[in-house]
Every structure is written in structure tokens, then in C-alpha cells.
Coordinates of C-alpha atoms in Angstrom, one line a residue:
M1 CA 27.3 74.1 -27.8
I2 CA 26.7 75.5 -31.3
I3 CA 23.4 77.2 -31.9
H4 CA 22.6 77.6 -35.6
Q5 CA 19.6 78.8 -37.6
A6 CA 18.6 77.4 -40.9
A7 CA 16.8 79.1 -43.8
S8 CA 13.5 77.8 -42.4
N9 CA 14.0 79.8 -39.3
Q10 CA 14.3 76.7 -37.2
A11 CA 16.9 76.7 -34.4
S12 CA 19.0 73.7 -33.8
V13 CA 21.9 72.9 -31.5
L14 CA 25.0 70.8 -31.7
I15 CA 26.5 69.8 -28.3
I16 CA 30.3 69.6 -28.3
E17 CA 31.4 66.9 -25.9
G18 CA 35.1 66.2 -25.3
S19 CA 34.7 62.4 -25.3
D20 CA 33.0 62.3 -28.7
G21 CA 35.1 60.8 -31.4
I22 CA 34.5 63.5 -34.0
V23 CA 35.3 66.2 -31.4
E24 CA 38.5 64.4 -30.4
A25 CA 39.5 64.3 -34.1
A26 CA 39.0 68.0 -34.4
R27 CA 40.9 68.8 -31.2
S28 CA 43.8 66.6 -32.3
A29 CA 44.0 68.3 -35.7
L30 CA 44.1 71.7 -34.2
E31 CA 46.7 70.8 -31.6
Q32 CA 49.0 69.3 -34.2
N33 CA 48.4 72.1 -36.8
L34 CA 46.9 69.7 -39.3
P35 CA 44.3 70.8 -41.9
L36 CA 40.8 70.2 -40.6
W37 CA 37.9 69.8 -43.1
M38 CA 34.3 69.7 -42.1
V39 CA 32.9 67.5 -44.8
D40 CA 29.4 66.7 -43.5
P41 CA 26.8 69.1 -44.8
I42 CA 24.1 70.5 -42.5
P43 CA 20.8 69.7 -44.3
E44 CA 17.9 72.1 -44.0
R45 CA 15.8 69.2 -42.6
A46 CA 17.6 66.8 -40.5
P47 CA 16.6 63.1 -40.8
A48 CA 14.3 61.8 -38.0
F49 CA 15.7 58.2 -37.5
F50 CA 17.9 56.9 -34.8
D51 CA 20.7 54.4 -35.2
A52 CA 20.5 51.3 -33.0
V53 CA 24.2 51.6 -32.1
A54 CA 25.8 48.8 -30.2
D55 CA 27.3 49.5 -26.7
P56 CA 30.7 51.2 -27.3
Y57 CA 32.2 48.9 -24.6
L58 CA 31.7 46.0 -27.1
V59 CA 34.4 47.6 -29.3
D60 CA 36.9 47.5 -26.4
L61 CA 36.1 43.8 -25.8
L62 CA 36.2 42.6 -29.4
G63 CA 38.6 45.0 -30.9
Q64 CA 37.9 47.3 -33.8
Q65 CA 38.5 44.9 -36.7
Q66 CA 36.5 42.1 -35.2
F67 CA 33.6 44.5 -34.3
L68 CA 33.4 45.8 -37.9
R69 CA 32.8 42.2 -39.1
T70 CA 29.8 41.7 -36.8
P71 CA 26.2 42.2 -38.0
L72 CA 25.9 45.1 -35.5
A73 CA 28.3 47.1 -37.6
T74 CA 27.1 46.1 -41.1
S75 CA 23.4 46.6 -40.6
M76 CA 23.2 50.3 -39.8
S77 CA 23.0 51.9 -43.2
H78 CA 19.7 53.6 -44.3
A79 CA 18.2 53.5 -47.8
D80 CA 17.2 57.1 -47.8
S81 CA 17.6 59.6 -50.7
A82 CA 18.6 62.4 -48.4
E83 CA 21.2 60.3 -46.7
L84 CA 22.6 59.1 -50.1
S85 CA 23.0 62.7 -51.2
R86 CA 24.7 63.5 -47.9
E87 CA 27.1 60.6 -48.3
S88 CA 27.9 61.6 -51.9
Y89 CA 28.6 65.1 -50.6
M90 CA 31.0 63.8 -48.0
A91 CA 32.8 61.5 -50.5
A92 CA 33.3 64.4 -52.9
R93 CA 34.7 66.6 -50.1
I94 CA 37.1 63.8 -49.0
Q95 CA 38.4 63.4 -52.6
E96 CA 38.9 67.2 -52.8
A97 CA 40.9 67.1 -49.5
A98 CA 43.0 64.1 -50.8
Q99 CA 43.9 66.1 -53.9
R100 CA 45.3 68.9 -51.7
H101 CA 46.9 67.0 -48.9
G102 CA 47.5 63.4 -50.0
K103 CA 46.6 61.3 -47.0
V104 CA 43.2 61.9 -45.3
L105 CA 41.8 60.5 -42.1
F106 CA 38.0 60.5 -42.2
V107 CA 36.1 60.4 -38.9
G108 CA 32.4 59.9 -39.3
G109 CA 29.3 58.0 -38.3
L110 CA 29.6 54.2 -38.5
A111 CA 26.4 54.0 -40.6
H112 CA 28.0 56.0 -43.4
I113 CA 31.4 54.3 -43.6
P114 CA 30.5 51.4 -45.9
K115 CA 28.7 53.6 -48.5
I116 CA 31.3 56.3 -48.4
A117 CA 34.1 53.7 -48.9
E118 CA 32.2 52.4 -51.9
L119 CA 31.7 55.9 -53.4
L120 CA 35.4 56.8 -53.0
R121 CA 36.3 54.2 -55.6
T122 CA 35.0 56.5 -58.3
P123 CA 35.3 60.3 -58.7
Q124 CA 32.4 62.1 -57.1
A125 CA 30.8 65.5 -57.9
L126 CA 29.3 67.7 -55.2
P127 CA 25.5 67.1 -55.3
L128 CA 23.1 70.0 -55.1
M129 CA 21.9 70.3 -51.5
N130 CA 20.3 73.1 -49.5
T131 CA 22.7 73.5 -46.6
R132 CA 22.3 77.2 -46.0
V133 CA 22.8 78.3 -42.4
L134 CA 21.6 81.9 -41.7
A135 CA 23.5 82.3 -38.4
A136 CA 25.5 80.3 -35.9
T137 CA 27.1 81.1 -32.5
L138 CA 29.1 79.2 -29.9
A139 CA 27.7 79.2 -26.4
P140 CA 28.6 77.5 -23.1
L141 CA 26.2 74.9 -21.6
H142 CA 24.7 75.7 -18.2
P143 CA 25.8 73.3 -15.4
D144 CA 22.2 72.5 -14.6
S145 CA 21.7 71.1 -18.1
L146 CA 24.5 68.5 -17.8
K147 CA 22.2 65.6 -17.5
K148 CA 20.4 66.6 -20.6
G149 CA 23.4 67.7 -22.6
F150 CA 26.0 65.0 -21.8
T151 CA 25.6 61.7 -23.6
E152 CA 28.3 60.4 -21.3
I153 CA 28.5 60.2 -17.5
P154 CA 30.3 63.5 -16.6
R155 CA 32.7 61.7 -14.3
L156 CA 33.7 59.4 -17.1
T157 CA 34.3 62.4 -19.4
E158 CA 36.3 64.0 -16.6
A159 CA 38.4 60.8 -16.3
Y160 CA 39.1 60.9 -20.1
E161 CA 40.0 64.6 -20.0
T162 CA 42.4 64.0 -17.1
W163 CA 44.1 61.1 -18.9
R164 CA 44.3 63.1 -22.1
K165 CA 46.3 65.8 -20.4
A166 CA 48.9 63.2 -19.2
P167 CA 48.5 60.0 -21.2
T168 CA 49.9 56.8 -19.7
P169 CA 51.3 53.8 -21.7
E170 CA 48.6 51.6 -20.1
G171 CA 45.9 53.6 -21.7
L172 CA 42.6 54.5 -20.2
V173 CA 41.1 52.7 -17.3
N174 CA 38.7 49.9 -18.2
R175 CA 35.2 51.5 -18.4
H176 CA 33.6 48.7 -16.5
E177 CA 36.1 49.0 -13.6
L178 CA 35.8 52.7 -13.7
I179 CA 32.0 52.6 -13.3
L180 CA 32.4 50.1 -10.4
S181 CA 34.8 52.5 -8.8
L182 CA 32.4 55.4 -9.3
M183 CA 29.6 53.5 -7.7
K184 CA 31.7 52.9 -4.6
S185 CA 32.8 56.5 -4.5
A186 CA 29.2 57.6 -4.8
C187 CA 28.3 55.6 -1.7
D188 CA 31.2 57.1 0.2
Y189 CA 30.1 60.6 -1.0
Y190 CA 26.5 59.9 0.3
E191 CA 27.9 58.9 3.7
R192 CA 30.1 62.0 3.9
Q193 CA 27.3 64.4 3.0
T194 CA 24.5 62.9 5.0
K195 CA 26.6 61.4 7.9
Q196 CA 24.6 58.2 7.4
E197 CA 25.8 54.8 6.5
A198 CA 25.0 53.3 3.1
P199 CA 24.2 49.7 4.2
D200 CA 26.1 46.9 2.6
A201 CA 22.7 45.3 1.7
A202 CA 21.7 48.5 -0.2
R203 CA 25.1 48.5 -2.1
L204 CA 24.6 44.9 -3.0
T205 CA 21.0 45.4 -4.0
W206 CA 22.1 48.4 -6.2
A207 CA 24.6 46.2 -8.1
R208 CA 22.3 43.3 -8.5
F209 CA 19.4 45.3 -9.6
L210 CA 21.6 47.2 -12.1
R211 CA 23.1 44.0 -13.5
K212 CA 19.7 42.4 -14.1
W213 CA 18.2 45.5 -15.6
L214 CA 21.1 45.8 -18.1
R215 CA 20.8 42.2 -19.0
Y216 CA 17.0 42.7 -19.6
K217 CA 17.8 45.7 -21.8
G218 CA 20.6 44.0 -23.7
L219 CA 23.3 46.4 -22.5
L220 CA 26.8 45.9 -21.3
L221 CA 27.3 49.1 -19.3
P222 CA 24.9 51.5 -17.6
D223 CA 24.4 55.2 -18.4
L224 CA 23.6 58.0 -15.9
Y225 CA 19.9 57.2 -15.9
H226 CA 20.4 53.5 -15.1
L227 CA 22.8 54.3 -12.2
V228 CA 20.5 56.9 -10.6
A229 CA 17.2 55.1 -11.1
S230 CA 18.7 51.8 -9.7
A231 CA 20.1 53.7 -6.8
R232 CA 16.7 55.0 -5.9
S233 CA 15.3 51.5 -6.1
A234 CA 18.0 50.1 -3.9
L235 CA 17.6 52.7 -1.1
D236 CA 15.6 55.9 -1.4
E237 CA 15.3 59.3 -3.2
D238 CA 18.0 60.9 -1.0
F239 CA 20.5 58.2 -1.9
A240 CA 19.7 58.6 -5.6
Y241 CA 20.1 62.4 -5.3
H242 CA 23.6 62.1 -3.9
V243 CA 24.6 59.5 -6.5
H244 CA 23.3 61.9 -9.2
E245 CA 25.1 64.8 -7.6
Y246 CA 28.4 62.9 -7.4
L247 CA 28.3 61.5 -11.0
C248 CA 27.4 64.9 -12.5
E249 CA 30.4 66.6 -10.8
Y250 CA 32.7 68.0 -13.6
S251 CA 35.9 70.0 -13.0
W252 CA 35.4 72.1 -16.1
L253 CA 31.9 73.3 -15.5
N254 CA 30.9 76.7 -17.1
D255 CA 30.1 79.6 -14.8
A256 CA 26.4 79.3 -14.0
L257 CA 26.1 83.1 -13.5
N258 CA 27.3 83.7 -17.1
P259 CA 24.3 85.1 -19.0
A260 CA 25.6 83.4 -22.2
C261 CA 25.1 79.9 -20.6
V262 CA 22.5 77.9 -22.4
S263 CA 19.8 76.2 -20.2
L264 CA 18.2 73.3 -22.0
N265 CA 14.8 71.7 -21.4
E266 CA 12.7 69.4 -23.6
D267 CA 11.1 72.0 -25.8
N268 CA 13.4 75.1 -25.7
L269 CA 16.6 76.6 -24.5
M270 CA 17.3 79.9 -22.7
F271 CA 20.1 82.0 -24.2
Y272 CA 20.8 85.5 -22.8
G273 CA 17.4 85.4 -21.2
H274 CA 15.6 84.7 -24.5
K275 CA 13.7 81.5 -25.2
I276 CA 14.6 79.6 -28.4
V277 CA 12.3 76.9 -29.6
L278 CA 14.2 73.8 -30.5
H279 CA 14.2 71.9 -33.7
K280 CA 11.6 69.1 -33.8
K281 CA 14.3 66.4 -34.1
L282 CA 16.1 67.7 -31.0
R283 CA 12.9 67.6 -29.0
T284 CA 12.4 64.1 -30.2
L285 CA 15.9 63.3 -28.9
F286 CA 15.0 64.6 -25.5
G287 CA 11.8 62.7 -25.6
R288 CA 13.7 59.5 -26.1
R289 CA 15.7 60.1 -23.0
Q290 CA 14.6 58.5 -19.8
K291 CA 13.5 60.8 -17.1
Y292 CA 13.7 60.6 -13.3
R293 CA 12.5 62.8 -10.6
I294 CA 15.8 64.3 -9.5
K295 CA 16.6 68.0 -9.9
A296 CA 19.6 68.9 -12.0
V297 CA 22.7 69.6 -9.9
G298 CA 24.1 73.1 -9.6
S299 CA 27.7 73.8 -10.2
S300 CA 30.3 74.3 -7.4
K301 CA 30.5 78.0 -8.3
W302 CA 26.7 78.3 -8.0
K303 CA 26.8 76.7 -4.6
E304 CA 29.6 79.0 -3.4
H305 CA 27.5 82.0 -4.7
L306 CA 24.5 80.8 -2.7
K307 CA 26.7 80.5 0.4
R308 CA 28.0 84.0 0.0
K309 CA 24.5 85.3 -0.5
W310 CA 23.4 83.5 2.8
E311 CA 26.4 85.0 4.7
E312 CA 26.0 88.5 3.3
A313 CA 22.2 88.7 3.9
N314 CA 20.9 91.8 5.6
P315 CA 20.2 90.9 9.3
D316 CA 17.2 93.2 9.2
E317 CA 15.6 91.1 6.5
I318 CA 16.3 87.7 8.2
D319 CA 13.4 86.0 9.9
I320 CA 14.5 82.3 10.2
C321 CA 11.6 80.0 9.7
S322 CA 10.9 76.4 8.7
Y323 CA 9.2 74.9 5.6
P324 CA 5.5 74.0 6.5
P325 CA 5.3 70.7 4.6
E326 CA 8.2 69.4 6.6
D327 CA 6.6 70.7 9.8
V328 CA 3.5 68.7 9.0
A329 CA 5.5 65.6 8.2
I330 CA 7.5 65.7 11.5
E331 CA 4.4 66.3 13.6
R332 CA 2.7 63.3 12.0
W333 CA 5.8 61.3 12.7
G334 CA 5.7 62.4 16.3
E335 CA 2.1 61.2 16.5
S336 CA 3.0 57.8 15.1
L337 CA 5.9 57.5 17.6
M338 CA 3.4 58.1 20.4
K339 CA 1.1 55.3 19.1
H340 CA 4.2 53.0 18.8
A341 CA 5.1 53.8 22.4
Q342 CA 1.5 53.1 23.4
H343 CA 1.7 49.6 21.9
I344 CA 5.0 49.0 23.6
L345 CA 3.6 50.1 27.0
Q346 CA 0.4 48.0 26.6
A347 CA 2.5 45.0 25.8
S348 CA 4.6 45.5 28.9
R349 CA 1.5 46.0 31.1
S350 CA -0.4 43.0 29.9
G351 CA -0.2 39.6 31.6
S352 CA -1.9 36.2 31.9
E353 CA -3.5 34.3 34.8
P354 CA -5.3 31.0 35.1
F355 CA -8.9 31.0 34.3
V356 CA -11.1 30.8 37.4
S357 CA -14.3 32.7 37.1
E358 CA -13.7 35.6 34.6
I359 CA -12.5 35.4 31.0
H360 CA -11.1 39.0 31.3
D361 CA -9.6 40.0 27.9
G362 CA -10.0 36.6 26.3
P363 CA -8.0 33.3 26.3
D364 CA -4.2 33.5 26.0
V365 CA -3.5 30.7 23.6
R366 CA 0.2 31.1 23.7
E367 CA 0.5 30.9 27.5
T368 CA -2.0 28.0 27.6
L369 CA 0.1 26.0 25.1
R370 CA 3.3 26.9 26.9
R371 CA 1.9 25.5 30.1
F372 CA -0.1 22.7 28.6
Y373 CA 1.3 20.3 31.3
E374 CA -0.7 22.2 33.9
D375 CA -3.9 21.1 32.3
R376 CA -5.7 24.5 32.6
I377 CA -6.6 27.6 30.5
Y378 CA -4.9 31.0 30.8
V379 CA -6.6 34.3 30.0
K380 CA -5.2 37.7 29.2
V381 CA -5.3 40.5 31.8
D382 CA -4.6 44.0 30.6
E383 CA -4.5 47.1 32.9
P384 CA -7.5 49.3 32.1
G385 CA -7.0 52.8 30.6
G386 CA -4.6 54.2 28.0
Y387 CA -1.5 56.2 28.4
E388 CA -1.1 59.7 27.1
F389 CA 2.2 61.3 25.9
G390 CA 3.1 65.0 26.0
S391 CA 6.6 65.0 24.7
V392 CA 8.6 63.2 22.0
V393 CA 12.5 63.1 22.2
V394 CA 14.4 61.7 19.2
I395 CA 18.2 61.3 19.3
F396 CA 19.8 60.4 16.0
D397 CA 23.4 61.0 17.2
E398 CA 24.5 61.9 20.7
D399 CA 27.5 63.9 19.4
E400 CA 28.8 64.6 22.9
R401 CA 31.6 66.9 21.7
G402 CA 29.3 68.9 19.5
E403 CA 31.6 68.6 16.5
R404 CA 29.1 67.2 13.9
Y405 CA 26.0 69.0 15.0
P406 CA 27.1 72.4 16.6
F407 CA 24.0 74.4 15.8
Q408 CA 21.4 74.7 18.6
M409 CA 18.0 76.3 18.5
T410 CA 14.5 76.5 20.1
W411 CA 11.4 77.6 18.4
L412 CA 7.7 77.8 19.2
G413 CA 4.8 76.4 17.3
E414 CA 3.2 78.8 14.9
H415 CA -0.3 77.5 15.6
S416 CA -2.2 75.0 17.8
Q417 CA -1.4 72.1 15.5
E418 CA 2.4 72.5 16.0
S419 CA 4.5 71.6 19.0
D420 CA 7.3 73.6 20.5
M421 CA 10.7 72.2 19.4
A422 CA 14.3 72.4 20.5
F423 CA 17.0 70.7 18.5
Y424 CA 20.7 70.5 17.7
S425 CA 21.8 70.1 14.1
T426 CA 24.4 70.9 11.4
P427 CA 24.9 74.6 11.0
P428 CA 22.8 76.6 8.5
G429 CA 24.6 78.1 5.5
V430 CA 26.9 75.1 5.0
E431 CA 24.7 73.4 2.4
V432 CA 22.7 76.0 0.7
V433 CA 20.3 74.5 -1.9
G434 CA 18.7 77.7 -3.1
P435 CA 18.6 81.4 -2.5
G436 CA 18.0 81.8 1.2
I437 CA 17.3 78.1 1.6
S438 CA 19.7 75.9 3.7
R439 CA 19.6 72.2 4.1
L440 CA 20.3 70.9 7.7
E441 CA 20.5 67.5 9.4
H442 CA 19.1 66.8 12.9
G443 CA 21.4 65.4 15.6
G444 CA 18.4 65.3 18.0
F445 CA 15.3 67.1 18.9
V446 CA 12.4 67.3 21.4
M447 CA 8.8 68.2 20.6
S448 CA 6.4 69.2 23.4
Y449 CA 2.6 69.7 23.3
P450 CA 0.8 72.0 23.6
P451 CA 2.8 74.9 21.9
L452 CA 3.9 78.4 23.1
R453 CA 5.3 77.2 26.5
M454 CA 8.9 76.4 25.9
Y455 CA 11.8 78.7 26.9
D456 CA 15.2 78.4 25.2
V457 CA 16.3 75.0 26.3
W458 CA 19.9 75.7 25.6
T459 CA 20.2 78.9 27.7
D460 CA 17.6 78.2 30.4
P461 CA 19.5 78.0 33.8
A462 CA 16.8 75.5 35.0
F463 CA 18.6 72.8 32.9
G464 CA 22.1 73.9 33.9
F465 CA 22.7 70.7 35.9
V466 CA 22.5 68.6 32.6
D467 CA 25.9 68.5 30.7
K468 CA 25.1 66.4 27.7
R469 CA 22.9 67.9 25.0
H470 CA 20.9 64.7 24.3
E471 CA 20.1 64.4 28.0
R472 CA 19.2 68.0 28.2
L473 CA 16.6 67.4 25.5
L474 CA 15.2 64.5 27.5
V475 CA 15.0 66.5 30.7
A476 CA 13.3 69.3 28.8
G477 CA 10.8 66.8 27.5
I478 CA 10.1 65.6 31.0
A479 CA 9.7 69.1 32.4
Y480 CA 7.5 70.4 29.7
S481 CA 5.2 67.4 29.3
E482 CA 1.7 68.0 30.6
K483 CA 0.9 64.3 30.1
P484 CA 2.3 61.4 32.1
G485 CA 4.2 59.8 29.2
I486 CA 7.4 60.8 27.4
V487 CA 8.6 59.0 24.2
Y488 CA 12.4 58.6 24.0
V489 CA 13.7 57.4 20.7
A490 CA 17.5 56.7 20.5
K491 CA 20.1 54.1 19.8
K492 CA 20.6 53.6 23.6
P493 CA 18.0 53.6 26.4
P494 CA 18.0 56.7 28.8
A495 CA 20.1 56.7 31.9
R496 CA 18.5 55.4 35.1
Q497 CA 18.7 58.8 36.8
W498 CA 16.4 60.4 34.2
K499 CA 13.8 57.6 34.6
K500 CA 13.9 58.3 38.4
L501 CA 13.5 62.0 37.7
A502 CA 10.4 61.4 35.6
A503 CA 9.0 59.0 38.2
S504 CA 9.5 61.6 40.9
M505 CA 7.3 63.9 38.8
G506 CA 4.6 61.2 38.3
K507 CA 5.7 60.6 34.7
R508 CA 7.2 57.7 32.7
V509 CA 9.8 57.6 30.0
V510 CA 9.0 54.9 27.3
Y511 CA 12.1 53.9 25.3
V512 CA 11.7 53.1 21.6
P513 CA 14.9 51.8 19.9
L514 CA 15.8 53.8 16.9
G515 CA 16.8 50.7 15.0
S516 CA 13.2 49.3 15.3
L517 CA 11.8 52.2 13.1
N518 CA 11.6 52.3 9.4
P519 CA 15.1 53.4 8.2
S520 CA 13.7 55.2 5.2
Q521 CA 11.4 57.2 7.4
V522 CA 14.2 58.0 9.9
R523 CA 16.4 59.3 7.1
R524 CA 13.6 61.6 5.8
M525 CA 12.8 63.0 9.2
R526 CA 16.5 63.7 9.9
T527 CA 16.7 66.2 7.1
F528 CA 15.0 69.6 7.1
H529 CA 15.4 73.1 5.7
L530 CA 15.8 76.5 7.2
L531 CA 14.6 79.6 5.3
Q532 CA 15.9 83.2 5.8
N533 CA 12.4 84.6 5.7
K534 CA 8.8 83.5 5.2
G535 CA 8.5 85.0 1.8
L536 CA 10.7 82.0 0.5
R537 CA 8.1 79.4 1.5
N538 CA 6.4 79.5 -1.9
R539 CA 9.6 78.8 -3.7
V540 CA 11.2 76.1 -1.6
H541 CA 9.7 73.2 -3.6
E542 CA 11.8 74.2 -6.6
Y543 CA 15.0 73.4 -4.8
L544 CA 14.2 70.4 -2.7
K545 CA 15.8 67.0 -3.5
R546 CA 12.6 65.1 -3.0
S547 CA 9.3 65.8 -4.7

């Protein structure tokens, strides 16, 4: 990125991107030791219009010559006095270069080509223009600003840079095929990171939604915004985050810890810790960009730095705790699971009988119609009284070998509104999303009410007779429940022996199939964050994937 200051004390930036045609021309000239002329002046006040440029993929489809004959290429010039002076300046500089070197290759904006070609037919003099630049410096772009700085999808730029180092006779991979490949790879990346399946229906919805959206917008290929926003519509925020994270990966990222790295936002940039107000035109450029509620992705170096900070933390300063909003969400989910189990239990305890003298809970129309040949009315009979639950056990993945979810922990509720909880999950410190903030994924957990009663489930000898971890959570839920009901949510129903154990203690395990619950809700509840100390709770929201 080039930061330059004009005579009017306005700071502007020019982002240098490897896949840009002008930048490629400059790189090729330097690599082949050819004279490089910068012929475009930097006006004191940049024009505030934007070219309605056709999709670059159209050039690949039609070919350069055919594209230049289309109205899309011939209707981009602007009748502006400042632009005419600028084009005259460029034409004069091109003629000057031709006098010195003979043949000249001009690489410039498509809107200027017709007028410059016309001006080159006659000798041109340099027009008087105020192009004074007081100062300019070259600075690296911060990795977190990729989605603002890159006009191209970073993965596509990376593919171009890789091909450029070792060109093949076949040329670059077709952009359309490459984007389809990136979409598939992004789904695979989501599955690897979350250990959850990206359903085929969601993949198909993503592709269909994207195709219809591009057709509505009159575009041939999507950009980063279209891919991420359509991914969120196809599945959820977490899927969109991982798609964004994958597409923004770039092998040649700058070091995020370098103080010279420039961090961009809509109104200003940070350079060596100092805020620089951007030129009005550049702010307008950012304003035209679509926005989506996904936090910019940190670089690999930054993630490694966070991991090292987590591992090197002073043990005396560590006080592992949870994030309260996530605690509230999972407690509410536990309450909703209890209500769901209550409905299942009521449905199993209700029955019908022929109407004799009492109507009980009202006529049972379904049973009456089913037995219409008996020529009598059936009424509903429900057992009186509700059923109370004291524990909720949720098993996302049994993981009998303990390979995917090796971390085990038990913690007590901090107040009367929180339950005691034991769980097994992915280990902390593997995915660190912020200073002292680690993202984990549940394999299974048990919540028991009221709080402050649970010993460490994983070391308690009272549960030594249970070998499998998911069954140990169920037994703990049975043992610590002060109510007669225990909710058990899993892909498979509990073993018969644990139902008998609950019955011997005057309790009952109500099974709720995991597949019967809202998949989006299940995915949200499966993810949580561990903090190294309570002082971080006020900062966690800055690093979370979901708002």
C-alpha cells in the first residue's frame, strides 16, 4: 500500500494488488529490466465517479478483440475537463517515452484508452496540472484488512501468484471452475474445523441462491461478499464465518505484529499507531462496498502468536471461566429441552377409552374416526400431574476413544440461576480466537439443578464402574438429579441398564433424539469459549464469530 499526502494535506492510499493489470505490467517490466514510466498524474483532487465496469470474466469468454467492440467497452468515457487534462498528460508522456525507446506498451484504464488513442495521432504538450505530492511512503497491509483492501478474492489472487511462479502452457485455471472448487473446499474446511457435516442440501442451497442472486444483479461471477453472504443464507453464521476464513487465507500475508502494518476501516487507517483520516473519495469507495457481520480473519502468524501466549500464561494469573452470555444461552436451551421432554412424556402417557359416563379430557376425534366401525365415541384420558426434571444430558458425539474430544472438566454454577456442569470437549488452546480466549466444541455435557452440589465427575470413584464417558455423564445426571426426570439427548437411546438404574432410584430417563432438534440451535450450543481469567469477559465480544 502507498500512502501519499497532497498539498491540501489530505491523505490518500493506493493499494497494490498482485492480480491487478497495472501492477502486473510494472512487475514484468522490473523483472525483465525494461524501462518503466509512470505516466498517469496524481491530481490534487481525485474524481468522484465510478466506472460501471463489465465483469472481467466476460473478457475471457468473448476474447479481447470481441469485447472491445461491445457497447460495454465503448461507453465508459467521461466528458470531464479534469479527465481530459489527465488524458492529455498521459498522451504527452507516452509520446515522450516513444521518442526515447521506440516501442511503448501502455497499460491503463479502459475508459481512457479511446481518447488517448485519438490524442496520440497528433503531438501533445504537457498540460498544466497541480500534481504535487508532499510525501509518500510504502507500507504493508494488515492481514485483518484483507476483506477491505483486496478487490479480488484472496484465494484467487493466491492461485494467480502460484501460477505466475511456474506458468503452464494451459494457462490459468478457468475462474468459474476455480470458484466452484473453492466453494467445495470451503465446505470441507468447515467440516474439518467444526467436526460437523455440511449437509448436501445446504451446499445445493448455497449454489442455487448464489446463481439466482448473480442473475438478479447482472453478474457472471461472485465476489467475496456474495460468497459469504449467500453461505450465511444457506446455513448459518458459523458456516459463513468458516467460508470467509477459508477464502481470505493468503500465503503471503504480512506479519500482523509489525507496527508498520496498516489497518483500514471505513473512515481512517492506523499506521504506526497513528490515525490517518482517509481522503473523501476513498471513504466513498468503502461506503460502496457491501458489508456483512463477519469479523475480519486474523493471519496464521497472529493465531500462532495467540497460541503461544495461551501456553506461556502465568499459572498464578489463570482462573479458567466461561463467557456469561453463552452460559445464559445454554441454560435456556436446557429449559427448552425439559419442556420438550415433558411433551414427549405426556404424549406417551395419554390414552383413549370409549365414552361411558365421563368425557375426561375431551373427545378423541382421531381414535373415534379410526374405529368408526365400532359406532361409539372415544375420549382422551391423560394421567394427572406434570413431570419435573433435575438433569439434562446432551451427547453430540460419543467419541469412545477420546481422540476428538480429549478435554474433561467439571465446574459449579456461579449463582442460583446456573446449573452444575460436567463436559468433555476439544482441548483449550488449540483454537485461540483472542488474547486468553479459546474456542472449544462440546462432545457431550450434563447439567444438574440446583447448583453447588457436583463433585468432579471424571475423578469421582463413585462413578468408577462406568467405562464410557457419555454413559458416565448419564449416570451422573441420574445420581445428582433431585427430581424424578432426567432428559437424555443423543443420537442413540440410552442403554437398558441405565434405565433400570434410574428406575431403581425412583427416576425416569426420557430420551430425546438429537436429530429431532433444530440443527442450527444444536450447532450454536455445541460451541463455547473458555477464558483464562474473568477480567477478559468484557472483551470477548470483540473476538466472537457471531454477533
